[in-house]
PDB file of C-alpha atoms in Angstrom:
ATOM      1  CA  UNK A   1     264.757   0.471-108.507  1.00  0.00           C
ATOM      2  CA  UNK A   2     264.492  -1.326-105.179  1.00  0.00           C
ATOM      3  CA  UNK A   3     261.809  -3.501-106.608  1.00  0.00           C
ATOM      4  CA  UNK A   4     263.845  -4.465-109.716  1.00  0.00           C
ATOM      5  CA  UNK A   5     266.981  -5.004-107.526  1.00  0.00           C
ATOM      6  CA  UNK A   6     265.188  -7.145-104.993  1.00  0.00           C
ATOM      7  CA  UNK A   7     263.430  -9.259-107.589  1.00  0.00           C
ATOM      8  CA  UNK A   8     266.374  -9.683-109.851  1.00  0.00           C
ATOM      9  CA  UNK A   9     264.356  -9.624-113.030  1.00  0.00           C
ATOM     10  CA  UNK A  10     260.802  -8.112-112.721  1.00  0.00           C
ATOM     11  CA  UNK A  11     257.873  -7.980-115.046  1.00  0.00           C
ATOM     12  CA  UNK A  12     255.667  -4.739-114.563  1.00  0.00           C
ATOM     13  CA  UNK A  13     253.171  -6.422-112.470  1.00  0.00           C
ATOM     14  CA  UNK A  14     255.768  -7.625-110.252  1.00  0.00           C
ATOM     15  CA  UNK A  15     257.031  -3.987-109.750  1.00  0.00           C
ATOM     16  CA  UNK A  16     253.486  -2.892-109.103  1.00  0.00           C
ATOM     17  CA  UNK A  17     252.808  -5.591-106.413  1.00  0.00           C
ATOM     18  CA  UNK A  18     256.274  -4.764-104.706  1.00  0.00           C
ATOM     19  CA  UNK A  19     255.499  -0.993-104.548  1.00  0.00           C
ATOM     20  CA  UNK A  20     251.972  -1.700-103.222  1.00  0.00           C
ATOM     21  CA  UNK A  21     253.639  -3.915-100.483  1.00  0.00           C
ATOM     22  CA  UNK A  22     256.322  -1.332 -99.603  1.00  0.00           C
ATOM     23  CA  UNK A  23     254.340   1.878 -99.904  1.00  0.00           C
ATOM     24  CA  UNK A  24     250.957   0.420 -98.492  1.00  0.00           C
ATOM     25  CA  UNK A  25     248.883   1.919-101.253  1.00  0.00           C
ATOM     26  CA  UNK A  26     248.513   1.463-104.928  1.00  0.00           C
ATOM     27  CA  UNK A  27     250.254   4.103-107.242  1.00  0.00           C
ATOM     28  CA  UNK A  28     248.626   4.741-110.628  1.00  0.00           C
ATOM     29  CA  UNK A  29     249.737   2.650-113.571  1.00  0.00           C
ATOM     30  CA  UNK A  30     250.786   5.871-115.214  1.00  0.00           C
ATOM     31  CA  UNK A  31     253.091   6.773-112.443  1.00  0.00           C
ATOM     32  CA  UNK A  32     254.830   3.450-112.224  1.00  0.00           C
ATOM     33  CA  UNK A  33     255.132   3.288-116.037  1.00  0.00           C
ATOM     34  CA  UNK A  34     256.616   6.738-116.200  1.00  0.00           C
ATOM     35  CA  UNK A  35     259.123   6.050-113.374  1.00  0.00           C
ATOM     36  CA  UNK A  36     260.239   2.752-115.155  1.00  0.00           C
ATOM     37  CA  UNK A  37     260.619   4.505-118.455  1.00  0.00           C
ATOM     38  CA  UNK A  38     262.590   7.187-116.888  1.00  0.00           C
ATOM     39  CA  UNK A  39     264.889   4.799-115.261  1.00  0.00           C
ATOM     40  CA  UNK A  40     265.507   2.990-118.543  1.00  0.00           C
ATOM     41  CA  UNK A  41     266.233   6.327-120.323  1.00  0.00           C
ATOM     42  CA  UNK A  42     268.748   7.188-117.529  1.00  0.00           C
ATOM     43  CA  UNK A  43     270.450   3.811-118.025  1.00  0.00           C
ATOM     44  CA  UNK A  44     269.732   2.523-114.365  1.00  0.00           C
ATOM     45  CA  UNK A  45     267.572  -0.349-115.499  1.00  0.00           C
ATOM     46  CA  UNK A  46     267.203  -2.294-118.755  1.00  0.00           C
ATOM     47  CA  UNK A  47     264.071  -3.763-120.233  1.00  0.00           C
ATOM     48  CA  UNK A  48     264.610  -7.079-121.844  1.00  0.00           C
ATOM     49  CA  UNK A  49     261.353  -8.286-123.498  1.00  0.00           C
ATOM     50  CA  UNK A  50     258.689  -7.977-120.736  1.00  0.00           C
ATOM     51  CA  UNK A  51     261.258  -7.912-117.894  1.00  0.00           C
ATOM     52  CA  UNK A  52     263.290  -5.128-116.180  1.00  0.00           C
ATOM     53  CA  UNK A  53     266.693  -5.669-114.552  1.00  0.00           C
ATOM     54  CA  UNK A  54     269.237  -3.393-112.983  1.00  0.00           C
ATOM     55  CA  UNK A  55     271.764  -2.436-115.712  1.00  0.00           C
ATOM     56  CA  UNK A  56     274.923  -2.465-113.573  1.00  0.00           C
ATOM     57  CA  UNK A  57     275.491  -5.453-111.299  1.00  0.00           C
ATOM     58  CA  UNK A  58     277.462  -3.246-108.811  1.00  0.00           C
ATOM     59  CA  UNK A  59     274.500  -0.811-108.556  1.00  0.00           C
ATOM     60  CA  UNK A  60     272.236  -3.737-107.827  1.00  0.00           C
ATOM     61  CA  UNK A  61     274.599  -5.022-105.105  1.00  0.00           C
ATOM     62  CA  UNK A  62     274.750  -1.578-103.628  1.00  0.00           C
ATOM     63  CA  UNK A  63     270.949  -1.356-103.532  1.00  0.00           C
ATOM     64  CA  UNK A  64     270.660  -4.790-102.033  1.00  0.00           C
ATOM     65  CA  UNK A  65     273.428  -3.930 -99.412  1.00  0.00           C
ATOM     66  CA  UNK A  66     271.556  -0.707 -98.374  1.00  0.00           C
ATOM     67  CA  UNK A  67     268.343  -2.533 -97.890  1.00  0.00           C
ATOM     68  CA  UNK A  68     270.054  -5.180 -95.845  1.00  0.00           C
ATOM     69  CA  UNK A  69     271.865  -2.690 -93.727  1.00  0.00           C
ATOM     70  CA  UNK A  70     268.610  -0.616 -93.113  1.00  0.00           C
ATOM     71  CA  UNK A  71     266.746  -3.830 -92.074  1.00  0.00           C
ATOM     72  CA  UNK A  72     269.742  -4.761 -89.615  1.00  0.00           C
ATOM     73  CA  UNK A  73     269.474  -1.236 -88.104  1.00  0.00           C
ATOM     74  CA  UNK A  74     265.772  -1.711 -87.564  1.00  0.00           C
ATOM     75  CA  UNK A  75     266.391  -5.042 -85.930  1.00  0.00           C
ATOM     76  CA  UNK A  76     268.886  -3.579 -83.620  1.00  0.00           C
ATOM     77  CA  UNK A  77     266.696  -0.687 -82.495  1.00  0.00           C
ATOM     78  CA  UNK A  78     263.735  -2.977 -81.507  1.00  0.00           C
ATOM     79  CA  UNK A  79     265.889  -4.868 -78.969  1.00  0.00           C
TER      80      UNK A  79
END
């Protein structure tokens, strides 16, 4: 969900690249496809054509805010 929230609208390949960057290793295509399908089934994300997006703008905002807060905490700890 972080990948889709961060990118706004994301194609499958964008999600794969984001996950590789964040995790540091490549997950299997089957794993990413399964996870995206489950998030769609649960209503957290929507698929429109070839793109995924967060279904609820408030959920996207909360995810982005938590990422921002986490990054701010990391910066504060390095000083």
